[in-house]
PDB file of C-alpha atoms in Angstrom:
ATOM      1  CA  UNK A   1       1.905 -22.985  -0.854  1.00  0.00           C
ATOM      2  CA  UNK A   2       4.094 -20.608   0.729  1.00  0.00           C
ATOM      3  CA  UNK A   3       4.671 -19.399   4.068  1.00  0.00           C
ATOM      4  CA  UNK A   4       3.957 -16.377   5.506  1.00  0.00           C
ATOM      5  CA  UNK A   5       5.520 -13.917   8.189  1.00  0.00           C
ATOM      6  CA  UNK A   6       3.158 -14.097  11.558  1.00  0.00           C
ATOM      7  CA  UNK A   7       5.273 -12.487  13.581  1.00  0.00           C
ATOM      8  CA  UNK A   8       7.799 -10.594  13.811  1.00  0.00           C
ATOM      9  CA  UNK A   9       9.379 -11.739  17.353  1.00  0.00           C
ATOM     10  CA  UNK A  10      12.008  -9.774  19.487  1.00  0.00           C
ATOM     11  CA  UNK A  11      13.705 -11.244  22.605  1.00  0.00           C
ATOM     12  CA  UNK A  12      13.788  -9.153  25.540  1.00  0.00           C
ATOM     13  CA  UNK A  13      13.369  -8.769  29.637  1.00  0.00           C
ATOM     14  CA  UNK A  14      10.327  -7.383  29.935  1.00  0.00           C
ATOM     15  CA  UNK A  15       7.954  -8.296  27.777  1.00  0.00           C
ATOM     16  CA  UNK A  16       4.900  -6.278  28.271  1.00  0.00           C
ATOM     17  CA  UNK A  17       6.852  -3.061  28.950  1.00  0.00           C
ATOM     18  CA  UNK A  18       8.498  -3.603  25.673  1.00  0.00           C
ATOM     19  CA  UNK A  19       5.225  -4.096  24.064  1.00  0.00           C
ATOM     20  CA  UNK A  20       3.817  -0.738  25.432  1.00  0.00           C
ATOM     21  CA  UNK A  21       6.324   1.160  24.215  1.00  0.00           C
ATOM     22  CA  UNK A  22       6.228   0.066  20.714  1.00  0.00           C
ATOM     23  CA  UNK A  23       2.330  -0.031  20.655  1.00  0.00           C
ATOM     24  CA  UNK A  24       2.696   3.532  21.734  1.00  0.00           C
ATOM     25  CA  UNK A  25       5.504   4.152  18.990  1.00  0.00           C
ATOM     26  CA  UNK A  26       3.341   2.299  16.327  1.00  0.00           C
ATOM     27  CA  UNK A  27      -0.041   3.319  17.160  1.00  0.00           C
ATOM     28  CA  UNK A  28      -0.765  -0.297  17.637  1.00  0.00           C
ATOM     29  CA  UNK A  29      -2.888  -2.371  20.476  1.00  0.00           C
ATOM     30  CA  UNK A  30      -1.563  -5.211  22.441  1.00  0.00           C
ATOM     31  CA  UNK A  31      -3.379  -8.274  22.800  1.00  0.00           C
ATOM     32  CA  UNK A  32      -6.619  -8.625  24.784  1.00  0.00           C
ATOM     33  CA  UNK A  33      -4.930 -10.821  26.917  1.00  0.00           C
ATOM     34  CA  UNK A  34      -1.540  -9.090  27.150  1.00  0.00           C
ATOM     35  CA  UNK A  35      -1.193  -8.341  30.928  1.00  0.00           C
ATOM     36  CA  UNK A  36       2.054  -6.953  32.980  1.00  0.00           C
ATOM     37  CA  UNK A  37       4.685 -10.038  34.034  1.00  0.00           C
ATOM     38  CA  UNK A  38       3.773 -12.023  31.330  1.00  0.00           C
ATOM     39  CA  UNK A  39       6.296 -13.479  29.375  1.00  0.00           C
ATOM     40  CA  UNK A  40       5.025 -12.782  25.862  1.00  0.00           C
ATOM     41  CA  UNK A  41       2.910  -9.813  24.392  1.00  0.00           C
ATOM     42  CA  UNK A  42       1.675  -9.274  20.886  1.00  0.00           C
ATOM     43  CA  UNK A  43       1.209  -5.686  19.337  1.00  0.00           C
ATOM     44  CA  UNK A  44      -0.679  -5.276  16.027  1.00  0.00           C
ATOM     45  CA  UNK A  45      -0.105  -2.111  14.099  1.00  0.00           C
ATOM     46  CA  UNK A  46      -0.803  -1.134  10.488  1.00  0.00           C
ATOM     47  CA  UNK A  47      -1.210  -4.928   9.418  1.00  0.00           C
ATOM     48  CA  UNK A  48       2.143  -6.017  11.475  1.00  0.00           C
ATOM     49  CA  UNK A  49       2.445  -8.021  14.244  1.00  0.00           C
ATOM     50  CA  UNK A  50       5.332  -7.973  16.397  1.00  0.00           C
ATOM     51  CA  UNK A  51       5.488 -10.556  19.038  1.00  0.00           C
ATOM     52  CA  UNK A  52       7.622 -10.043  22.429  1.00  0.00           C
ATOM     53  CA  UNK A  53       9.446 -12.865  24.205  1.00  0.00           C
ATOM     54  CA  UNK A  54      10.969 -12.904  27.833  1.00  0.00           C
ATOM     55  CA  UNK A  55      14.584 -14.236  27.526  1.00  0.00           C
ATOM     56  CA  UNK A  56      17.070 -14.600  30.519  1.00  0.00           C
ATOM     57  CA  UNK A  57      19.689 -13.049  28.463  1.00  0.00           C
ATOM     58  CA  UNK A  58      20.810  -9.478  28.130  1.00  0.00           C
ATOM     59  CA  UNK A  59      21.382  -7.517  24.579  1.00  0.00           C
ATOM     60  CA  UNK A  60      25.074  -7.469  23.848  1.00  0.00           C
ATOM     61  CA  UNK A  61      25.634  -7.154  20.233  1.00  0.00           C
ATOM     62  CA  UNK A  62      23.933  -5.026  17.349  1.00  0.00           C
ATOM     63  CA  UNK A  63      21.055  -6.050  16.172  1.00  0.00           C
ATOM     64  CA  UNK A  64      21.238  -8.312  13.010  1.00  0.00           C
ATOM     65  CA  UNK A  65      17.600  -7.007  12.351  1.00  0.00           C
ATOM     66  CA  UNK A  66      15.981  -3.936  12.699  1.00  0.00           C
ATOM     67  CA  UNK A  67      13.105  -1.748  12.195  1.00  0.00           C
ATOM     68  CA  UNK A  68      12.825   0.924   9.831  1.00  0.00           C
ATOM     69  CA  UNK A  69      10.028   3.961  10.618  1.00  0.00           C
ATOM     70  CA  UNK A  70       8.411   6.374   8.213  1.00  0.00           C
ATOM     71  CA  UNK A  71       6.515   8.968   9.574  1.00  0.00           C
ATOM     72  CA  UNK A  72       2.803   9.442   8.801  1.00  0.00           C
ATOM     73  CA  UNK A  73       1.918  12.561  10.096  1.00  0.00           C
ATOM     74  CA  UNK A  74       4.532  14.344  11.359  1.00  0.00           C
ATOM     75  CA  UNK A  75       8.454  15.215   9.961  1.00  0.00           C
ATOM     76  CA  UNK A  76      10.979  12.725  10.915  1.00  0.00           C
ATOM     77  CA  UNK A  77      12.583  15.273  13.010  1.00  0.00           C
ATOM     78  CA  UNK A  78       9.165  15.341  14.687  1.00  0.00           C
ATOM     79  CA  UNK A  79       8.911  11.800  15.009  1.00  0.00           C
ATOM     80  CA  UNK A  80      12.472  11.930  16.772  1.00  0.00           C
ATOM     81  CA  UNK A  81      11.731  14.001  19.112  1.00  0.00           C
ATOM     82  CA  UNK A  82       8.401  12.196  20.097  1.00  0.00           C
ATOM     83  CA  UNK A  83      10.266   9.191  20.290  1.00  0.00           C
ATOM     84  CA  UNK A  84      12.818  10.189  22.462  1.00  0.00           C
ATOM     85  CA  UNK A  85       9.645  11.374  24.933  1.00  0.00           C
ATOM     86  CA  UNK A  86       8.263   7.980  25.287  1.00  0.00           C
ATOM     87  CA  UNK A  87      12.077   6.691  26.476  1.00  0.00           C
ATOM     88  CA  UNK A  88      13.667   5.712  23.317  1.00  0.00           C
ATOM     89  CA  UNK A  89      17.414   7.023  22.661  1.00  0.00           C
ATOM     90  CA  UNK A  90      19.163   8.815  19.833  1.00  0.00           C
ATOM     91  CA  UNK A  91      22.639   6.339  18.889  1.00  0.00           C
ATOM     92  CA  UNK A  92      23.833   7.765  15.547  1.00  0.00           C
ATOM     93  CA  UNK A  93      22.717  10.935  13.536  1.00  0.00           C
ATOM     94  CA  UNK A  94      22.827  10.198  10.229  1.00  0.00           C
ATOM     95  CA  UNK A  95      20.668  13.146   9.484  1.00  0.00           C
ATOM     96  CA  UNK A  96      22.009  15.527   6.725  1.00  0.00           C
ATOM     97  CA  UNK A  97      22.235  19.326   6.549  1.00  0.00           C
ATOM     98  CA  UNK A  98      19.728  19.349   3.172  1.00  0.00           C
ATOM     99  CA  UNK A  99      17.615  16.878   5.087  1.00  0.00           C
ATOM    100  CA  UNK A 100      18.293  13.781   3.795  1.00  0.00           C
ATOM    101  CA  UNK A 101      19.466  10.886   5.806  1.00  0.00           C
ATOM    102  CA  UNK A 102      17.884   9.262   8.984  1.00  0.00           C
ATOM    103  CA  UNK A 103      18.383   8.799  12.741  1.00  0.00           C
ATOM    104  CA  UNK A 104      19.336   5.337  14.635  1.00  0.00           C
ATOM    105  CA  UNK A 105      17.693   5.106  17.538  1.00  0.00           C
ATOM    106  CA  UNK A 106      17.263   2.368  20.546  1.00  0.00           C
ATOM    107  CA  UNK A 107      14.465   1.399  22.698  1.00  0.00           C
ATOM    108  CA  UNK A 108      14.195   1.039  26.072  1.00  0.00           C
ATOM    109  CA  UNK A 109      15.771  -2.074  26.122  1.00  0.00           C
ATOM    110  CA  UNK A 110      18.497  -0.873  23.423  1.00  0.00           C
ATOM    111  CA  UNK A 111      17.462  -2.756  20.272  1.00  0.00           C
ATOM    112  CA  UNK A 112      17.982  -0.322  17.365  1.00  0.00           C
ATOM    113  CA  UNK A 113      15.856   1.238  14.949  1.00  0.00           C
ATOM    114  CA  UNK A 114      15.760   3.844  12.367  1.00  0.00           C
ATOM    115  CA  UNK A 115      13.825   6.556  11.676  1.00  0.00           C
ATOM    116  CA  UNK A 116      13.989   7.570   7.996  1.00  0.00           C
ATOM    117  CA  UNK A 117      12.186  10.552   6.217  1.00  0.00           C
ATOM    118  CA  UNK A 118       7.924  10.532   5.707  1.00  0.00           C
ATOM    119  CA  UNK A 119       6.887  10.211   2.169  1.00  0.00           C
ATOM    120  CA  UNK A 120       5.952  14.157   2.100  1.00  0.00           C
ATOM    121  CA  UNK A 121       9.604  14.586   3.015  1.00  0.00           C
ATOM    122  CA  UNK A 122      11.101  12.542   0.425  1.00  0.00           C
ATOM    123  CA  UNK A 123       8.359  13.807  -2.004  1.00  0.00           C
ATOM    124  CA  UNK A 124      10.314  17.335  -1.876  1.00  0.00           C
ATOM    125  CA  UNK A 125      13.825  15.900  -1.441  1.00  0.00           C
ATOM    126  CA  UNK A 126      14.886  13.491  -3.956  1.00  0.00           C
ATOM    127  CA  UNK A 127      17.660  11.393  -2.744  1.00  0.00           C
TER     128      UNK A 127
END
């Protein structure tokens, strides 16, 4: 037998404010039993579960792991600009003028994450 990924866990300072913002990035619930000051929170979206942990200490390097988003429903230049309304941050445009490419972002604690093209978008753009 072989193991499988529960989890995928991030450190941070505030765990259920963390949570929130990536269940409302994802789509995704937190747990029943996720409530504000705790020190962990779970949110479950599309068959992932990504586990938050209080830690006492701060981000100070790049992340070694990070999350990569495809739009569903909406452009990724859409998706940007939705993200950047719930708090995230744009850090590097990697965004091309015949619309390839993709967009680093942070959330509100800074960990980075990209936003790459949705499937229609790649459908019509081959590259």
């Amino acid at each position: 037998m072989t193991s499988l990924v529960r989890h995928l866990t991030i450190d941070c300072a505030d765990a259920y404010r963390l949570a929130t913002f990536w269940a409302q990035v994802l789509g995704g619930t937190l747990a029943e039993d996720d409530e504000d000051g705790d020190p962990e929170a779970t949110v479950t979206a599309g068959g992932v579960s990504l586990l938050f942990i209080k830690v006492p200490d701060a981000k100070t390097v790049k992340n070694r792991v990070h999350l990569d988003l495809q739009p569903q429903d909406r452009s990724r230049d859409e998706e940007v600009e939705r993200l950047l309304s719930l708090g995230a941050t744009l850090v590097g445009d990697h965004r091309r003028p015949d619309g390839t490419g993709w967009a680093t972002m942070a959330d509100i604690e800074g960990n980075e994450f990209c936003v790459e093209r949705s499937a229609e978008e790649r459908a019509r753009i081959r590259n």
